[in-house]
Each structure stands twice: as structure tokens, then as C-alpha cells.
mmCIF file of C-alpha atoms in Angstrom:
data_model
loop_
_atom_site.group_PDB
_atom_site.id
_atom_site.type_symbol
_atom_site.label_atom_id
_atom_site.label_comp_id
_atom_site.label_asym_id
_atom_site.label_seq_id
_atom_site.Cartn_x
_atom_site.Cartn_y
_atom_site.Cartn_z
ATOM 1 C CA MET A 1 -18.666 -8.296 2.594
ATOM 2 C CA PHE A 2 -19.257 -4.938 4.189
ATOM 3 C CA LYS A 3 -21.946 -2.466 3.259
ATOM 4 C CA VAL A 4 -22.858 0.921 4.649
ATOM 5 C CA ASP A 5 -26.479 2.025 4.764
ATOM 6 C CA LEU A 6 -26.758 5.440 3.095
ATOM 7 C CA GLY A 7 -30.493 5.671 3.835
ATOM 8 C CA ALA A 8 -33.451 5.719 1.440
ATOM 9 C CA ASP A 9 -32.728 2.173 0.137
ATOM 10 C CA ALA A 10 -29.122 3.033 -0.814
ATOM 11 C CA GLU A 11 -25.915 1.236 0.151
ATOM 12 C CA LEU A 12 -22.176 1.775 -0.205
ATOM 13 C CA ARG A 13 -20.323 -1.466 -1.021
ATOM 14 C CA PRO A 14 -16.989 -2.604 -2.462
ATOM 15 C CA LEU A 15 -16.893 -2.571 -6.268
ATOM 16 C CA GLU A 16 -14.681 -5.380 -7.548
ATOM 17 C CA PRO A 17 -13.568 -6.870 -10.892
ATOM 18 C CA TRP A 18 -16.053 -9.748 -10.682
ATOM 19 C CA GLN A 19 -18.813 -7.102 -10.919
ATOM 20 C CA ALA A 20 -17.603 -5.865 -14.324
ATOM 21 C CA GLU A 21 -20.821 -6.768 -16.125
ATOM 22 C CA GLU A 22 -22.945 -4.767 -13.678
ATOM 23 C CA PHE A 23 -20.389 -1.931 -13.784
ATOM 24 C CA LEU A 24 -20.489 -1.872 -17.605
ATOM 25 C CA ALA A 25 -24.305 -1.697 -17.649
ATOM 26 C CA HIS A 26 -24.088 1.186 -15.188
ATOM 27 C CA MET A 27 -21.401 2.955 -17.254
ATOM 28 C CA ASN A 28 -23.585 2.626 -20.358
ATOM 29 C CA ARG A 29 -26.364 4.457 -18.484
ATOM 30 C CA ALA A 30 -23.993 7.000 -16.921
ATOM 31 C CA ARG A 31 -21.398 7.636 -19.633
ATOM 32 C CA ALA A 32 -22.877 10.851 -21.074
ATOM 33 C CA THR A 33 -22.948 12.554 -17.667
ATOM 34 C CA VAL A 34 -19.779 10.995 -16.217
ATOM 35 C CA ASP A 35 -17.371 11.054 -19.171
ATOM 36 C CA PRO A 36 -16.453 14.774 -19.025
ATOM 37 C CA TRP A 37 -15.309 14.419 -15.405
ATOM 38 C CA ILE A 38 -13.926 10.885 -14.923
ATOM 39 C CA PRO A 39 -11.217 9.775 -17.396
ATOM 40 C CA TRP A 40 -11.927 6.044 -17.145
ATOM 41 C CA ALA A 41 -15.596 6.460 -18.148
ATOM 42 C CA SER A 42 -14.727 6.745 -21.833
ATOM 43 C CA ARG A 43 -12.335 3.779 -21.549
ATOM 44 C CA SER A 44 -14.838 1.379 -19.891
ATOM 45 C CA THR A 45 -16.794 0.511 -23.033
ATOM 46 C CA ASP A 46 -16.932 -3.299 -23.081
ATOM 47 C CA LEU A 47 -16.641 -6.129 -20.579
ATOM 48 C CA GLN A 48 -12.851 -6.360 -20.839
ATOM 49 C CA THR A 49 -12.211 -2.627 -20.379
ATOM 50 C CA ALA A 50 -14.779 -2.428 -17.555
ATOM 51 C CA ARG A 51 -12.991 -5.304 -15.804
ATOM 52 C CA GLU A 52 -9.633 -3.579 -16.387
ATOM 53 C CA THR A 53 -10.913 -0.377 -14.758
ATOM 54 C CA LEU A 54 -12.078 -2.282 -11.694
ATOM 55 C CA GLN A 55 -8.875 -4.328 -11.630
ATOM 56 C CA ARG A 56 -6.773 -1.140 -11.530
ATOM 57 C CA TYR A 57 -8.593 -0.176 -8.326
ATOM 58 C CA ALA A 58 -8.290 -3.718 -6.915
ATOM 59 C CA ASP A 59 -4.537 -3.456 -7.522
ATOM 60 C CA LEU A 60 -4.443 -0.057 -5.794
ATOM 61 C CA GLN A 61 -6.303 -1.543 -2.840
ATOM 62 C CA ALA A 62 -3.906 -4.511 -2.677
ATOM 63 C CA ARG A 63 -0.972 -2.066 -2.505
ATOM 64 C CA GLY A 64 -2.749 0.118 0.074
ATOM 65 C CA GLU A 65 -2.882 3.040 -2.364
ATOM 66 C CA GLY A 66 -6.617 3.408 -3.014
ATOM 67 C CA ARG A 67 -9.963 1.700 -3.490
ATOM 68 C CA ILE A 68 -13.297 1.998 -5.258
ATOM 69 C CA LEU A 69 -16.748 1.670 -3.693
ATOM 70 C CA GLY A 70 -20.080 1.492 -5.483
ATOM 71 C CA ILE A 71 -23.366 3.092 -4.545
ATOM 72 C CA TRP A 72 -26.398 0.863 -5.031
ATOM 73 C CA LEU A 73 -29.909 2.312 -4.997
ATOM 74 C CA ALA A 74 -32.608 -0.360 -4.667
ATOM 75 C CA ASP A 75 -29.907 -2.936 -5.584
ATOM 76 C CA VAL A 76 -28.953 -1.121 -8.809
ATOM 77 C CA LEU A 77 -25.447 0.307 -9.167
ATOM 78 C CA VAL A 78 -25.894 4.066 -9.740
ATOM 79 C CA GLY A 79 -22.482 5.543 -8.881
ATOM 80 C CA GLY A 80 -19.590 5.433 -6.513
ATOM 81 C CA VAL A 81 -16.631 6.999 -4.796
ATOM 82 C CA MET A 82 -12.945 6.231 -5.061
ATOM 83 C CA ALA A 83 -9.681 6.967 -3.316
ATOM 84 C CA PHE A 84 -6.467 7.104 -5.314
ATOM 85 C CA ASN A 85 -3.011 8.619 -5.243
ATOM 86 C CA LEU A 86 -2.919 7.568 -1.583
ATOM 87 C CA ASP A 87 0.567 8.187 -0.244
ATOM 88 C CA PRO A 88 0.647 6.689 3.254
ATOM 89 C CA HIS A 89 4.055 8.225 4.026
ATOM 90 C CA ALA A 90 2.934 11.753 3.165
ATOM 91 C CA GLY A 91 -0.563 11.163 4.559
ATOM 92 C CA VAL A 92 -2.223 12.543 1.419
ATOM 93 C CA CYS A 93 -4.968 11.075 -0.760
ATOM 94 C CA GLU A 94 -7.304 12.230 -3.516
ATOM 95 C CA ILE A 95 -10.926 11.138 -3.684
ATOM 96 C CA GLY A 96 -13.462 11.354 -6.481
ATOM 97 C CA CYS A 97 -16.988 10.350 -7.323
ATOM 98 C CA TRP A 98 -19.452 9.713 -10.115
ATOM 99 C CA LEU A 99 -23.223 9.263 -10.325
ATOM 100 C CA GLU A 100 -25.730 8.431 -13.014
ATOM 101 C CA PRO A 101 -28.872 10.599 -13.298
ATOM 102 C CA ALA A 102 -31.086 8.044 -11.485
ATOM 103 C CA GLY A 103 -29.157 8.667 -8.259
ATOM 104 C CA THR A 104 -28.999 12.455 -8.243
ATOM 105 C CA GLY A 105 -30.665 14.749 -5.730
ATOM 106 C CA ARG A 106 -30.536 12.257 -2.831
ATOM 107 C CA GLY A 107 -27.273 13.262 -1.127
ATOM 108 C CA LEU A 108 -25.736 9.885 -1.982
ATOM 109 C CA ILE A 109 -22.371 11.267 -3.102
ATOM 110 C CA THR A 110 -22.038 13.547 -0.086
ATOM 111 C CA HIS A 111 -22.783 10.749 2.378
ATOM 112 C CA ALA A 112 -20.665 8.151 0.560
ATOM 113 C CA SER A 113 -17.750 10.605 0.340
ATOM 114 C CA ALA A 114 -18.072 11.362 4.065
ATOM 115 C CA HIS A 115 -17.794 7.641 4.852
ATOM 116 C CA LEU A 116 -14.753 7.342 2.586
ATOM 117 C CA ILE A 117 -13.063 10.354 4.206
ATOM 118 C CA ASP A 118 -13.813 8.935 7.671
ATOM 119 C CA TRP A 119 -12.144 5.660 6.687
ATOM 120 C CA LEU A 120 -9.127 7.469 5.216
ATOM 121 C CA VAL A 121 -8.637 9.715 8.248
ATOM 122 C CA VAL A 122 -9.521 7.288 11.047
ATOM 123 C CA GLU A 123 -8.354 3.925 9.700
ATOM 124 C CA ARG A 124 -5.597 4.882 7.266
ATOM 125 C CA GLY A 125 -4.240 7.900 9.139
ATOM 126 C CA VAL A 126 -4.488 10.227 6.144
ATOM 127 C CA HIS A 127 -3.847 13.843 7.113
ATOM 128 C CA ARG A 128 -4.962 15.567 3.899
ATOM 129 C CA VAL A 129 -7.822 14.496 1.610
ATOM 130 C CA GLU A 130 -8.015 16.284 -1.737
ATOM 131 C CA TRP A 131 -10.907 16.726 -4.176
ATOM 132 C CA HIS A 132 -10.149 17.858 -7.741
ATOM 133 C CA CYS A 133 -12.875 19.010 -10.119
ATOM 134 C CA ARG A 134 -13.326 21.213 -13.128
ATOM 135 C CA PRO A 135 -14.771 24.663 -12.331
ATOM 136 C CA ASP A 136 -17.728 23.968 -14.639
ATOM 137 C CA ASN A 137 -18.625 20.852 -12.614
ATOM 138 C CA VAL A 138 -20.708 22.821 -10.115
ATOM 139 C CA ALA A 139 -22.308 19.707 -8.616
ATOM 140 C CA SER A 140 -18.863 18.372 -7.694
ATOM 141 C CA SER A 141 -17.634 21.607 -6.120
ATOM 142 C CA ASN A 142 -20.925 21.805 -4.186
ATOM 143 C CA VAL A 143 -20.213 18.361 -2.692
ATOM 144 C CA ALA A 144 -16.713 19.470 -1.674
ATOM 145 C CA ARG A 145 -18.250 22.528 -0.029
ATOM 146 C CA ARG A 146 -20.867 20.403 1.817
ATOM 147 C CA LEU A 147 -18.058 18.156 3.060
ATOM 148 C CA GLY A 148 -16.405 21.174 4.665
ATOM 149 C CA MET A 149 -13.476 21.235 2.266
ATOM 150 C CA THR A 150 -11.572 24.428 1.529
ATOM 151 C CA HIS A 151 -11.074 25.634 -2.044
ATOM 152 C CA GLU A 152 -7.308 26.107 -2.153
ATOM 153 C CA GLY A 153 -6.819 27.156 -5.738
ATOM 154 C CA THR A 154 -7.190 26.348 -9.403
ATOM 155 C CA LEU A 155 -4.679 24.582 -11.625
ATOM 156 C CA ARG A 156 -4.815 26.103 -15.079
ATOM 157 C CA ALA A 157 -5.204 23.905 -18.147
ATOM 158 C CA ASN A 158 -4.042 20.705 -16.420
ATOM 159 C CA PHE A 159 -6.909 18.350 -17.390
ATOM 160 C CA PRO A 160 -7.146 17.310 -21.066
ATOM 161 C CA TRP A 161 -10.509 16.016 -22.290
ATOM 162 C CA GLN A 162 -11.416 15.440 -25.935
ATOM 163 C CA GLY A 163 -8.538 17.563 -27.187
ATOM 164 C CA VAL A 164 -9.293 20.549 -24.939
ATOM 165 C CA ARG A 165 -7.390 21.449 -21.781
ATOM 166 C CA HIS A 166 -9.485 22.367 -18.737
ATOM 167 C CA ASP A 167 -8.727 23.932 -15.363
ATOM 168 C CA SER A 168 -9.038 21.949 -12.118
ATOM 169 C CA GLU A 169 -10.144 23.300 -8.758
ATOM 170 C CA ILE A 170 -8.333 21.847 -5.757
ATOM 171 C CA TRP A 171 -10.352 21.383 -2.576
ATOM 172 C CA ALA A 172 -9.011 19.766 0.599
ATOM 173 C CA VAL A 173 -9.825 18.904 4.178
ATOM 174 C CA LEU A 174 -7.228 18.183 6.864
ATOM 175 C CA ALA A 175 -7.670 15.501 9.508
ATOM 176 C CA PRO A 176 -8.026 17.981 12.420
ATOM 177 C CA GLU A 177 -10.730 19.867 10.500
ATOM 178 C CA TRP A 178 -12.524 16.636 9.608
ATOM 179 C CA SER A 179 -12.523 15.347 13.187
ATOM 180 C CA GLY A 180 -14.489 18.367 14.361
ATOM 181 C CA ARG A 181 -16.946 18.492 11.494
ATOM 182 C CA LYS A 182 -20.717 18.298 11.600
ATOM 183 C CA GLU A 183 -22.614 15.794 9.484
ATOM 184 C CA PRO A 184 -22.951 16.946 5.852
ATOM 185 C CA GLU A 185 -26.292 18.520 5.020
#
């Protein structure tokens, strides 16, 4: 199994269906802060649905269309990053992230996302990596900014959550821009 040292006793590792129990415990701690931003947070409410969420990403990985990685802090799952909507022919992929309060303020998402983008650009040959977030999710747009992404626009009312439609900002970085980047702050 691979793991990437994120510093300060944190690691980035694969998150797989056999870890559903640990993932569910994490979701129970994180749900209030993650649910408004990540659609599967409100659907991962018991062991079966947690396993189904992880299995969807395992299936994406098996097809070469995405993956999910967890962030462990002192051997406790506190968040993660994921790649999805990966179209290898078009060279485009979307990434996302989530984090429970215990992991905030340490740069974990920025560093984990940088590793994921590196893998997508260098290993998978992705030309365009997108980041979508609601405008009121300032922490998420700040990560996109730290990663050197460009805010390209806002999709109006395209993200439904709890019966209300929300806007989505679209951020992106292109492979040539990423190759010349400096390490995220």
C-alpha cells in the first residue's frame, strides 16, 4: 500500500471499501461541516451506505475514471481528496476534498490536493484539472487559489442542496501551468 507523508504526523493513503467502518465513524464526526459541500456525506449514514460510497470510487478507479484518498492525522481518518469525472480522452478531471474540524488549519487539503494534481498531470496525462465549489465555501476557494488555479466563472443555480439551488464557482489549472508552479503555501 502506498502512503504519502503530508508532514506533522499526517498521511495520504488510499481509501477503500474495506475501510467503511472507519469512514463511517469519520463521516459521523464530519457530517455537519461536510454535508453542505459534498453530496455523498448525507448519503453515507450507516455501514452499508458508507461502503457503497467507497465502492463507487473503487469502481471509478477500476475504470480509470477517478479515485478517493484519505487523509489520516495521527492514524485517525480526518478527511480526503478525490478525483472524478476523469475523461482520459479529453484530458479533463474534477477534484474535490473534505475535512473534519480536527484536521483544519494544517494545510492538509492543500498538500493532499497538490499530490493528487501531480498524479493526474504526470501519471495520467490530464491536461485540465477542475475544482468546483460554492461561492460561500470560502475555505474551498482559498485552497483552489493556493493551488494556483484560475477562477474561470460561476455556474448559476446548478447545485441543489436541501431543496435550495446554489451557484458553483469553477476553478481550473492546466498542465503547463501546473508544471511550472511553486509549492503551495
